[in-house]
PDB file of C-alpha atoms in Angstrom:
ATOM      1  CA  UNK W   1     -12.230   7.456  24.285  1.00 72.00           C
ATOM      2  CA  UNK W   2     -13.933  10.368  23.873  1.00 73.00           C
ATOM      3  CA  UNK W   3     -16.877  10.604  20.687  1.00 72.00           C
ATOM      4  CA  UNK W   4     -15.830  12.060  17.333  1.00 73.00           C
ATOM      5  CA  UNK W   5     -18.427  14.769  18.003  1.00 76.00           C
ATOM      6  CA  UNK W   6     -16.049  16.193  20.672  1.00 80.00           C
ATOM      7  CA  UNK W   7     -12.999  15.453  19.003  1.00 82.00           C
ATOM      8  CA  UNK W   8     -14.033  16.992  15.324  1.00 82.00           C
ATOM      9  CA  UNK W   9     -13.749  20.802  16.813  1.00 85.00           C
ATOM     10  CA  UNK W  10     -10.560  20.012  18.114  1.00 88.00           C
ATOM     11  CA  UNK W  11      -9.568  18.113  14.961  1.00 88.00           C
ATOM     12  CA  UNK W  12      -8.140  21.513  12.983  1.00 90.00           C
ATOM     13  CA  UNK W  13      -5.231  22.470  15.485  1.00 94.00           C
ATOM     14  CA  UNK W  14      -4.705  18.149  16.647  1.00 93.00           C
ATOM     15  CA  UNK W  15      -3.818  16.792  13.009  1.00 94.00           C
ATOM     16  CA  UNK W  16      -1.392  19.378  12.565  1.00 95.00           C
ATOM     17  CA  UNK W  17       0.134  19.038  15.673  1.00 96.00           C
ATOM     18  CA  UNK W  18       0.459  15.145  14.837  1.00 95.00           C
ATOM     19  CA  UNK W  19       2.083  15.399  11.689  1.00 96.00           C
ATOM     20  CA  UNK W  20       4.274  17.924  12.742  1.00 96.00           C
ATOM     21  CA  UNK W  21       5.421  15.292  16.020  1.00 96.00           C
ATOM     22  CA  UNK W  22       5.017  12.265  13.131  1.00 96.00           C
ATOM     23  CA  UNK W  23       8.225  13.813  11.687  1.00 94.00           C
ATOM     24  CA  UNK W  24       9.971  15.014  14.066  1.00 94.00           C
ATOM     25  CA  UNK W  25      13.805  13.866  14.299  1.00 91.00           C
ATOM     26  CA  UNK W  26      13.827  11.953  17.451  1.00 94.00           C
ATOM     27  CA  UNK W  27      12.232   8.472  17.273  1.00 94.00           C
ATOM     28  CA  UNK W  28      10.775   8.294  20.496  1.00 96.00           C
ATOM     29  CA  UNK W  29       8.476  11.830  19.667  1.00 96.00           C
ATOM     30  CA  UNK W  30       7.537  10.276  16.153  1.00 96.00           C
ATOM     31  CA  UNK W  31       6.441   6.978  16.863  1.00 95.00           C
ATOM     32  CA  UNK W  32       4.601   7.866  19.994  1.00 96.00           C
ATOM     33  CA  UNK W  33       2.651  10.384  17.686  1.00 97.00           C
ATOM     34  CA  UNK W  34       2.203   7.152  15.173  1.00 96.00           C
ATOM     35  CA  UNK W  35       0.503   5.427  18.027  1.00 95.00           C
ATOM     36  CA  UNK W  36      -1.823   8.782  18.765  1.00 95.00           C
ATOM     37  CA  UNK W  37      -2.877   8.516  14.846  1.00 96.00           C
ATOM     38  CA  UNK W  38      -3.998   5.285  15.000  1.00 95.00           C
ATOM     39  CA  UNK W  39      -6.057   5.831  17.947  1.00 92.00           C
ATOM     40  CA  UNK W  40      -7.597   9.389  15.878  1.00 91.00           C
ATOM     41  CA  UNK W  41      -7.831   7.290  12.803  1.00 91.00           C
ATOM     42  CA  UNK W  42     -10.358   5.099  14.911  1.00 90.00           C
ATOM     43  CA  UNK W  43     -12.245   7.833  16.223  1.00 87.00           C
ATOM     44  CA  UNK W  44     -12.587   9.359  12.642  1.00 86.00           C
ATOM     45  CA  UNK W  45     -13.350   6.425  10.712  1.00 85.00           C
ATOM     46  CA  UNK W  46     -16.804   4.153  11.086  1.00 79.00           C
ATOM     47  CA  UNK W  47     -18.384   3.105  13.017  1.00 72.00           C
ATOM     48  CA  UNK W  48     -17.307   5.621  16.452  1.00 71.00           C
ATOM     49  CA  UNK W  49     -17.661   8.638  13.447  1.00 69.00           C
ATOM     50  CA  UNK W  50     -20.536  10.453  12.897  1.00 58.00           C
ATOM     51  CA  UNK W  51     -19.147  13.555  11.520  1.00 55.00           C
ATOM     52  CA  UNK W  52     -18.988  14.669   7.788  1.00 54.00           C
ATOM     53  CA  UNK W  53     -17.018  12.599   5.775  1.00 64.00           C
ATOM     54  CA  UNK W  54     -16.043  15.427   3.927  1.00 66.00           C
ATOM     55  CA  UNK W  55     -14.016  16.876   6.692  1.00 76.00           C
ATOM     56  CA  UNK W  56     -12.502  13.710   8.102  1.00 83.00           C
ATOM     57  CA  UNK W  57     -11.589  12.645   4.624  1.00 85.00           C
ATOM     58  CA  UNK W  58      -8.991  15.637   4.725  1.00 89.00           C
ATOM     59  CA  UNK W  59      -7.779  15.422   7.757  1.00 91.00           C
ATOM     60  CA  UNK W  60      -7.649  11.435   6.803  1.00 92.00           C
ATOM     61  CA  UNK W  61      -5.788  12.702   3.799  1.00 92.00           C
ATOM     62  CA  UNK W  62      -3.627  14.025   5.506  1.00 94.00           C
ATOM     63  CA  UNK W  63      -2.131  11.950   7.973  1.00 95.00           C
ATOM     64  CA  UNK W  64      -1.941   9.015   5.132  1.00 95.00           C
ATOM     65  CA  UNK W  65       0.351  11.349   3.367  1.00 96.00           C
ATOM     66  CA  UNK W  66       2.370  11.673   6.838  1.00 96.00           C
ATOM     67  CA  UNK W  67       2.398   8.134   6.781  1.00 97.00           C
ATOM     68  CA  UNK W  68       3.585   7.315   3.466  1.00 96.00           C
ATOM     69  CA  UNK W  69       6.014   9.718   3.504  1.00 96.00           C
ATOM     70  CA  UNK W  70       7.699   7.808   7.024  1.00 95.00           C
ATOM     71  CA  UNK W  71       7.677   4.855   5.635  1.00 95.00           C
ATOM     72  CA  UNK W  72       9.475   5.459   2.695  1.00 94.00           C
ATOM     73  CA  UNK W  73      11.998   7.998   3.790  1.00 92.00           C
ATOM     74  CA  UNK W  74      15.084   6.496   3.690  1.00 91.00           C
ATOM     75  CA  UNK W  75      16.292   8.366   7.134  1.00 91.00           C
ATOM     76  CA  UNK W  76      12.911   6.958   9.039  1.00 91.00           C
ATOM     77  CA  UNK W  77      14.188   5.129  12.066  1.00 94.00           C
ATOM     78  CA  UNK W  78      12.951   1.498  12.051  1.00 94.00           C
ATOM     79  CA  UNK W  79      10.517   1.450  15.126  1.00 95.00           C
ATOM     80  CA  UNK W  80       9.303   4.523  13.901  1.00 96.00           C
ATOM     81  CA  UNK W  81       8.832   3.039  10.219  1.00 96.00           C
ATOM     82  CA  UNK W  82       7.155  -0.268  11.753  1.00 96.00           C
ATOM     83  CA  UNK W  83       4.690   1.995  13.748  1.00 96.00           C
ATOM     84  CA  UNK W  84       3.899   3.448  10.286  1.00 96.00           C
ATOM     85  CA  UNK W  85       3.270   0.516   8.564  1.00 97.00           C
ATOM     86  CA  UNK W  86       0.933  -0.716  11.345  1.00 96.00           C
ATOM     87  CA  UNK W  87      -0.711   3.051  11.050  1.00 96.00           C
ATOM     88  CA  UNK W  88      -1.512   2.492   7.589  1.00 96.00           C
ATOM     89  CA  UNK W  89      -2.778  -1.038   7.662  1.00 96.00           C
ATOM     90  CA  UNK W  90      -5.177   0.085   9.932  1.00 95.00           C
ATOM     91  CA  UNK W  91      -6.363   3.317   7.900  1.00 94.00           C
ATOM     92  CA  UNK W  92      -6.491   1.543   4.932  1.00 94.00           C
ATOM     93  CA  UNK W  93      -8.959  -0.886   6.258  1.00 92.00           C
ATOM     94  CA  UNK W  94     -10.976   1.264   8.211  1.00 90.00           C
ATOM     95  CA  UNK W  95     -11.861   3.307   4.904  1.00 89.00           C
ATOM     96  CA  UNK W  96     -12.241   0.767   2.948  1.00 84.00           C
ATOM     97  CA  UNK W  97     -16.040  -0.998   2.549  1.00 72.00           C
ATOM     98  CA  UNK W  98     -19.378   0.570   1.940  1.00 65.00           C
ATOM     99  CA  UNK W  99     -19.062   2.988   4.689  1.00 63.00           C
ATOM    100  CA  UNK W 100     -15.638   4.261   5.043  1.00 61.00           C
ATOM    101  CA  UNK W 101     -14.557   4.489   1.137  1.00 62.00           C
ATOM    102  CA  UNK W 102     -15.549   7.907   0.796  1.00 73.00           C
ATOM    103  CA  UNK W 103     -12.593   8.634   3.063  1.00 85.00           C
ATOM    104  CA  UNK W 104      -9.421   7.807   1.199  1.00 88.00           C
ATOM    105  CA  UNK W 105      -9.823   7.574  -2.209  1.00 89.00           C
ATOM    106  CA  UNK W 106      -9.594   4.101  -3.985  1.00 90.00           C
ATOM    107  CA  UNK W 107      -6.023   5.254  -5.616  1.00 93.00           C
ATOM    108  CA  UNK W 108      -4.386   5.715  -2.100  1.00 93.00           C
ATOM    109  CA  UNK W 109      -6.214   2.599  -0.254  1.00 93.00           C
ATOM    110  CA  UNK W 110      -4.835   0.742  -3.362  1.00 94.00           C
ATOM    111  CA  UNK W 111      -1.374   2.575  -3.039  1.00 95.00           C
ATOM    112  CA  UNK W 112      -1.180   2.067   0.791  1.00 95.00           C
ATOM    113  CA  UNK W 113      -1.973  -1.663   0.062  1.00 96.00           C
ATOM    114  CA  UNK W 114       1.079  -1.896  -2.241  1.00 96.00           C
ATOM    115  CA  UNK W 115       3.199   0.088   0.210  1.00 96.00           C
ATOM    116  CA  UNK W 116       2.223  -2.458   2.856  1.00 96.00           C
ATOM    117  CA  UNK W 117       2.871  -5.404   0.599  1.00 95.00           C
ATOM    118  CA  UNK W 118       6.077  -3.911  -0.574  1.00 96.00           C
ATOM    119  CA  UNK W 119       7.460  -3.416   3.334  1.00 95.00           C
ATOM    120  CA  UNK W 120       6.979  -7.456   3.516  1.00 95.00           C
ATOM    121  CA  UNK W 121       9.659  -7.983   1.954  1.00 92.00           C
ATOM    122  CA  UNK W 122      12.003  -6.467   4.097  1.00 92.00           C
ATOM    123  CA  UNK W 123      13.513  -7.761   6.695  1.00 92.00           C
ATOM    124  CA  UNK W 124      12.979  -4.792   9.641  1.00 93.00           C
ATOM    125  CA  UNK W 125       9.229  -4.283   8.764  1.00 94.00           C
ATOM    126  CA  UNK W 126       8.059  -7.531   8.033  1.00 95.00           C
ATOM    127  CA  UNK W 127       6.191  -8.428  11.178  1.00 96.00           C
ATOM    128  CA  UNK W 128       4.412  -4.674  11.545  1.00 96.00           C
ATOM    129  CA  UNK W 129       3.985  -5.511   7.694  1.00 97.00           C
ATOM    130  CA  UNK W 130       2.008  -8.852   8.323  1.00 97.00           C
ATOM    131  CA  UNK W 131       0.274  -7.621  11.425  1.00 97.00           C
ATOM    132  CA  UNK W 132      -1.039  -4.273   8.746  1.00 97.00           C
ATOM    133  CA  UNK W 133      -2.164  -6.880   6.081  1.00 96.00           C
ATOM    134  CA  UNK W 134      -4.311  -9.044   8.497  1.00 96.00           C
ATOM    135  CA  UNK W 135      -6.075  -6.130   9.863  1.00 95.00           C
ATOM    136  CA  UNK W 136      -6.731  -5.505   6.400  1.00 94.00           C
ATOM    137  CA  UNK W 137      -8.339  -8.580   6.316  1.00 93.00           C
ATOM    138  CA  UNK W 138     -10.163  -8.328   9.342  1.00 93.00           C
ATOM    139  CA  UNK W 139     -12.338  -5.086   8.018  1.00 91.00           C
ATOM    140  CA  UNK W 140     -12.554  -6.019   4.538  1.00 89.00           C
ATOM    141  CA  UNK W 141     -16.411  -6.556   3.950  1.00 87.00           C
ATOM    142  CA  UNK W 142     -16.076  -7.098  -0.134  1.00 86.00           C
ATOM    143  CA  UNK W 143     -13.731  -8.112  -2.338  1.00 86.00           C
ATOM    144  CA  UNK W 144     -13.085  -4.228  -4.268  1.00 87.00           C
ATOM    145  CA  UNK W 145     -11.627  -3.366  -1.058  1.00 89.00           C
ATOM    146  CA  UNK W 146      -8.804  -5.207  -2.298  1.00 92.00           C
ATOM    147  CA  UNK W 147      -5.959  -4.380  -5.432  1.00 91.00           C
ATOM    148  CA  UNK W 148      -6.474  -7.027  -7.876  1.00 90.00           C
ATOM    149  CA  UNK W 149      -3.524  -9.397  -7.093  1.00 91.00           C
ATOM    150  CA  UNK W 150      -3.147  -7.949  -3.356  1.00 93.00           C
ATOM    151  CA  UNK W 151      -4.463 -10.839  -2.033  1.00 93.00           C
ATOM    152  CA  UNK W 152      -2.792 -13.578  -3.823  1.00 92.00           C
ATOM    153  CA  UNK W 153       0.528 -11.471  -3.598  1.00 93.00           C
ATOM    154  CA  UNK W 154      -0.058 -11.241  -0.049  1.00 95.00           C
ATOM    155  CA  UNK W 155      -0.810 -15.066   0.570  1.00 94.00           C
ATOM    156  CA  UNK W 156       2.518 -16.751  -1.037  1.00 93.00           C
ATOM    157  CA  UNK W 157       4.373 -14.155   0.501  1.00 95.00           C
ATOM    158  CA  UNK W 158       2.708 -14.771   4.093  1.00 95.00           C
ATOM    159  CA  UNK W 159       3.417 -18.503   3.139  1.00 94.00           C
ATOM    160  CA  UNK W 160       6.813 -17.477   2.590  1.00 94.00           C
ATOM    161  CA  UNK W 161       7.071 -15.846   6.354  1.00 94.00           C
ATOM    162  CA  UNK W 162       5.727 -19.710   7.628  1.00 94.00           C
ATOM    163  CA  UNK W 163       9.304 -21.042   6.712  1.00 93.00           C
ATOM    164  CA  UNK W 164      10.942 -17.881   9.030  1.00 92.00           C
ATOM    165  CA  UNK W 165      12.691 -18.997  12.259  1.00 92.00           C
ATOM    166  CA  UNK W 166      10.992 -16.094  14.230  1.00 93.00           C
ATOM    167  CA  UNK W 167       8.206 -17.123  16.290  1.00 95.00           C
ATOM    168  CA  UNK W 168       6.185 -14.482  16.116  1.00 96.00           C
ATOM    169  CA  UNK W 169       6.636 -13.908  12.923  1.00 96.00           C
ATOM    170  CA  UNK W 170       5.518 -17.190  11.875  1.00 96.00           C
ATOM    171  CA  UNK W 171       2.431 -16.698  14.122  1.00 96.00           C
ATOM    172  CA  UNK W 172       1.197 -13.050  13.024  1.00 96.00           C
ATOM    173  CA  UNK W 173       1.485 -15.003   9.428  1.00 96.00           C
ATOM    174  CA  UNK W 174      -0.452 -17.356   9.978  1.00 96.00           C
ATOM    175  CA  UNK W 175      -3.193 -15.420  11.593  1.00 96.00           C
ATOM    176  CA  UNK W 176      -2.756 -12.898   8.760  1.00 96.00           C
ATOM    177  CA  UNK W 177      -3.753 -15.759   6.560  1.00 95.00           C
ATOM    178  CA  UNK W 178      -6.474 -17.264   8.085  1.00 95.00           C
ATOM    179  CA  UNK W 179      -8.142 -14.074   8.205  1.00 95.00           C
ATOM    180  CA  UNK W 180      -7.616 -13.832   4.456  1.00 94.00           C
ATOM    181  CA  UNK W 181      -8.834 -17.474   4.189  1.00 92.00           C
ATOM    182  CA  UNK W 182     -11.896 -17.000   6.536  1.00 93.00           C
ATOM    183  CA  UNK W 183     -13.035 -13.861   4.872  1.00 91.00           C
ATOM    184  CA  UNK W 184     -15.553 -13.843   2.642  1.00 90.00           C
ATOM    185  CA  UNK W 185     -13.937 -11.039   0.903  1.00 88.00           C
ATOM    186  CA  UNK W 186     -10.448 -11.956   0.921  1.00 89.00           C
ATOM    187  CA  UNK W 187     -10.998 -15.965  -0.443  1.00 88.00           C
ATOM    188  CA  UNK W 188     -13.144 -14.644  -3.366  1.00 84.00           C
ATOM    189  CA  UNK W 189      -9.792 -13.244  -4.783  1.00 82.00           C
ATOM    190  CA  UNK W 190      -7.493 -16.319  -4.191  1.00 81.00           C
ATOM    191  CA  UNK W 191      -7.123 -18.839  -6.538  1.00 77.00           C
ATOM    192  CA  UNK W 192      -6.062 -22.742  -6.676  1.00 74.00           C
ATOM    193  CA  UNK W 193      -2.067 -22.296  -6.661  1.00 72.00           C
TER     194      UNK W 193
END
Protein backbone atom coordinates (compact mmCIF):
# COMPACT_ATOMS: atom_id res chain seq x y z
CA UNK A 1 0.00 0.00 0.00
CA UNK A 2 2.74 1.97 0.38
CA UNK A 3 3.79 4.70 -2.83
CA UNK A 4 6.34 3.59 -5.42
CA UNK A 5 8.47 6.49 -4.17
CA UNK A 6 9.12 4.46 -0.97
CA UNK A 7 9.20 1.25 -2.48
CA UNK A 8 11.78 2.19 -5.55
CA UNK A 9 14.90 2.41 -2.90
CA UNK A 10 13.98 -0.75 -1.62
CA UNK A 11 13.30 -2.15 -5.10
CA UNK A 12 17.26 -3.34 -5.73
CA UNK A 13 17.57 -5.96 -2.78
CA UNK A 14 13.16 -6.86 -3.03
CA UNK A 15 13.15 -8.12 -6.80
CA UNK A 16 15.91 -10.29 -6.15
CA UNK A 17 14.69 -11.63 -3.19
CA UNK A 18 11.32 -12.42 -5.19
CA UNK A 19 12.72 -14.21 -7.92
CA UNK A 20 14.92 -16.05 -5.90
CA UNK A 21 11.46 -17.25 -3.55
CA UNK A 22 9.53 -17.35 -7.28
CA UNK A 23 11.71 -20.47 -7.83
CA UNK A 24 12.19 -21.92 -5.04
CA UNK A 25 11.33 -25.83 -4.81
CA UNK A 26 8.49 -25.84 -2.46
CA UNK A 27 5.15 -24.63 -3.90
CA UNK A 28 3.81 -22.99 -1.06
CA UNK A 29 7.23 -20.40 -0.93
CA UNK A 30 6.85 -19.86 -4.83
CA UNK A 31 3.43 -19.07 -5.33
CA UNK A 32 3.10 -16.94 -2.27
CA UNK A 33 6.08 -14.90 -3.83
CA UNK A 34 3.83 -14.96 -7.28
CA UNK A 35 1.13 -13.26 -5.31
CA UNK A 36 3.87 -10.56 -3.76
CA UNK A 37 4.82 -9.80 -7.64
CA UNK A 38 1.65 -9.02 -8.64
CA UNK A 39 1.03 -6.72 -5.89
CA UNK A 40 4.94 -4.96 -6.85
CA UNK A 41 3.96 -5.15 -10.44
CA UNK A 42 1.01 -2.73 -9.41
CA UNK A 43 3.01 -0.48 -7.47
CA UNK A 44 5.59 -0.22 -10.39
CA UNK A 45 3.41 0.10 -13.23
CA UNK A 46 0.88 3.31 -13.94
CA UNK A 47 -0.86 4.90 -12.61
CA UNK A 48 0.46 4.32 -8.46
CA UNK A 49 4.26 4.79 -10.36
CA UNK A 50 5.93 7.80 -10.57
CA UNK A 51 9.41 6.65 -10.74
CA UNK A 52 11.69 6.36 -13.88
CA UNK A 53 10.56 4.05 -16.25
CA UNK A 54 13.91 3.26 -16.99
CA UNK A 55 14.52 1.58 -13.72
CA UNK A 56 11.19 -0.16 -13.26
CA UNK A 57 11.40 -1.41 -16.79
CA UNK A 58 14.38 -3.66 -15.48
CA UNK A 59 13.28 -4.69 -12.58
CA UNK A 60 9.85 -5.30 -14.74
CA UNK A 61 12.17 -7.21 -16.99
CA UNK A 62 13.02 -9.10 -14.74
CA UNK A 63 10.38 -10.64 -12.94
CA UNK A 64 8.56 -11.32 -16.54
CA UNK A 65 11.52 -13.47 -17.23
CA UNK A 66 10.84 -15.21 -13.66
CA UNK A 67 7.53 -15.61 -14.85
CA UNK A 68 7.94 -17.10 -18.12
CA UNK A 69 10.37 -19.25 -17.07
CA UNK A 70 7.55 -20.89 -14.21
CA UNK A 71 5.22 -21.27 -16.47
CA UNK A 72 6.90 -23.19 -18.87
CA UNK A 73 9.12 -25.35 -16.77
CA UNK A 74 7.98 -28.58 -17.05
CA UNK A 75 8.70 -29.35 -13.09
CA UNK A 76 6.49 -26.02 -12.08
CA UNK A 77 3.87 -27.27 -9.69
CA UNK A 78 0.36 -26.43 -10.99
CA UNK A 79 -0.88 -23.81 -8.34
CA UNK A 80 2.32 -22.37 -8.63
CA UNK A 81 2.10 -22.30 -12.62
CA UNK A 82 -1.65 -20.88 -12.40
CA UNK A 83 -0.37 -18.06 -10.03
CA UNK A 84 2.08 -17.36 -12.91
CA UNK A 85 -0.16 -17.16 -15.53
CA UNK A 86 -2.42 -14.78 -13.53
CA UNK A 87 1.10 -12.77 -12.76
CA UNK A 88 1.65 -12.27 -16.28
CA UNK A 89 -1.80 -11.38 -17.47
CA UNK A 90 -1.67 -8.73 -15.20
CA UNK A 91 1.95 -7.35 -16.19
CA UNK A 92 1.24 -7.61 -19.57
CA UNK A 93 -1.67 -5.32 -19.34
CA UNK A 94 -0.44 -2.97 -17.01
CA UNK A 95 2.50 -2.10 -19.55
CA UNK A 96 0.72 -2.11 -22.25
CA UNK A 97 -1.10 1.44 -23.56
CA UNK A 98 0.32 4.88 -23.96
CA UNK A 99 1.71 5.00 -20.56
CA UNK A 100 3.06 1.76 -19.48
CA UNK A 101 4.64 0.45 -22.98
CA UNK A 102 7.90 1.77 -22.30
CA UNK A 103 8.06 -0.93 -19.65
CA UNK A 104 8.14 -4.29 -21.36
CA UNK A 105 9.01 -4.15 -24.68
CA UNK A 106 6.35 -4.85 -27.45
CA UNK A 107 8.24 -8.39 -28.27
CA UNK A 108 7.65 -9.73 -24.65
CA UNK A 109 3.97 -8.12 -24.09
CA UNK A 110 3.35 -9.89 -27.48
CA UNK A 111 5.23 -13.11 -26.25
CA UNK A 112 3.51 -13.10 -22.79
CA UNK A 113 0.18 -12.75 -24.75
CA UNK A 114 0.95 -15.96 -26.70
CA UNK A 115 2.18 -17.69 -23.54
CA UNK A 116 -1.17 -16.81 -21.96
CA UNK A 117 -3.15 -17.91 -24.97
CA UNK A 118 -1.11 -21.02 -25.29
CA UNK A 119 -1.82 -22.07 -21.31
CA UNK A 120 -5.72 -22.01 -22.49
CA UNK A 121 -5.49 -24.83 -23.87
CA UNK A 122 -4.59 -26.85 -21.13
CA UNK A 123 -6.55 -28.31 -18.95
CA UNK A 124 -4.76 -27.27 -15.28
CA UNK A 125 -4.29 -23.56 -16.30
CA UNK A 126 -7.19 -22.79 -18.15
CA UNK A 127 -9.22 -20.82 -15.66
CA UNK A 128 -5.94 -18.63 -14.28
CA UNK A 129 -5.50 -18.56 -18.22
CA UNK A 130 -9.00 -16.90 -18.89
CA UNK A 131 -8.99 -14.84 -15.74
CA UNK A 132 -5.06 -13.37 -17.32
CA UNK A 133 -6.73 -12.71 -20.77
CA UNK A 134 -9.72 -10.64 -19.40
CA UNK A 135 -7.57 -8.49 -17.35
CA UNK A 136 -5.89 -8.01 -20.48
CA UNK A 137 -8.88 -6.74 -21.70
CA UNK A 138 -9.78 -4.70 -18.95
CA UNK A 139 -6.46 -2.29 -19.36
CA UNK A 140 -6.21 -2.41 -22.96
CA UNK A 141 -6.82 1.32 -24.06
CA UNK A 142 -5.96 0.66 -28.05
CA UNK A 143 -6.01 -1.92 -30.23
CA UNK A 144 -1.67 -2.28 -30.73
CA UNK A 145 -1.80 -3.42 -27.29
CA UNK A 146 -2.91 -6.50 -28.78
CA UNK A 147 -0.88 -9.45 -31.19
CA UNK A 148 -2.61 -9.38 -34.39
CA UNK A 149 -4.87 -12.50 -34.12
CA UNK A 150 -4.70 -12.47 -30.10
CA UNK A 151 -7.96 -11.38 -29.91
CA UNK A 152 -9.82 -13.44 -32.32
CA UNK A 153 -7.66 -16.50 -31.10
CA UNK A 154 -8.65 -15.66 -27.74
CA UNK A 155 -12.51 -15.27 -28.46
CA UNK A 156 -13.31 -18.86 -30.20
CA UNK A 157 -11.23 -20.33 -27.73
CA UNK A 158 -13.12 -18.50 -24.71
CA UNK A 159 -16.27 -19.66 -26.74
CA UNK A 160 -14.86 -22.95 -26.59
CA UNK A 161 -14.54 -22.79 -22.50
CA UNK A 162 -18.70 -21.78 -22.67
CA UNK A 163 -19.38 -25.53 -23.61
CA UNK A 164 -17.04 -26.66 -20.26
CA UNK A 165 -19.02 -28.30 -17.40
CA UNK A 166 -17.06 -26.18 -14.78
CA UNK A 167 -18.93 -23.39 -13.44
CA UNK A 168 -16.54 -21.12 -12.95
CA UNK A 169 -14.91 -21.72 -15.73
CA UNK A 170 -17.74 -21.02 -17.88
CA UNK A 171 -18.26 -17.76 -15.91
CA UNK A 172 -14.56 -16.22 -15.89
CA UNK A 173 -15.19 -16.95 -19.88
CA UNK A 174 -17.74 -15.24 -20.30
CA UNK A 175 -16.66 -12.21 -18.43
CA UNK A 176 -13.32 -12.57 -20.24
CA UNK A 177 -15.36 -12.03 -23.33
CA UNK A 178 -17.49 -9.38 -22.64
CA UNK A 179 -14.66 -7.39 -21.67
CA UNK A 180 -13.16 -8.13 -25.07
CA UNK A 181 -16.59 -7.32 -26.61
CA UNK A 182 -17.15 -4.08 -24.54
CA UNK A 183 -13.74 -2.73 -25.21
CA UNK A 184 -13.18 -0.38 -27.55
CA UNK A 185 -9.85 -1.80 -28.13
CA UNK A 186 -10.45 -5.36 -28.07
CA UNK A 187 -13.81 -5.33 -30.70
CA UNK A 188 -11.77 -3.25 -33.24
CA UNK A 189 -9.73 -6.53 -33.79
CA UNK A 190 -12.64 -9.09 -34.00
CA UNK A 191 -14.21 -9.88 -36.99
CA UNK A 192 -17.76 -11.35 -38.27
CA UNK A 193 -17.04 -15.27 -37.72
Amino acid sequence: NHSSKILQVHLGKVVPALVAAAKDRYAKVSSEAFATIEVFVKALTPPRSAASKVQNGEYLGQLYNTITERITAQETDTEVRQKAVQALGLLVGRTSGSTGSSLLSEKQRFAGQDLVAERMKNELTRLASVRAVDTIAVLAQNSSDFKPGFVAAVAVELGAQLRKSSRSLRGASLSALRMLAVNQASRQSLDDS
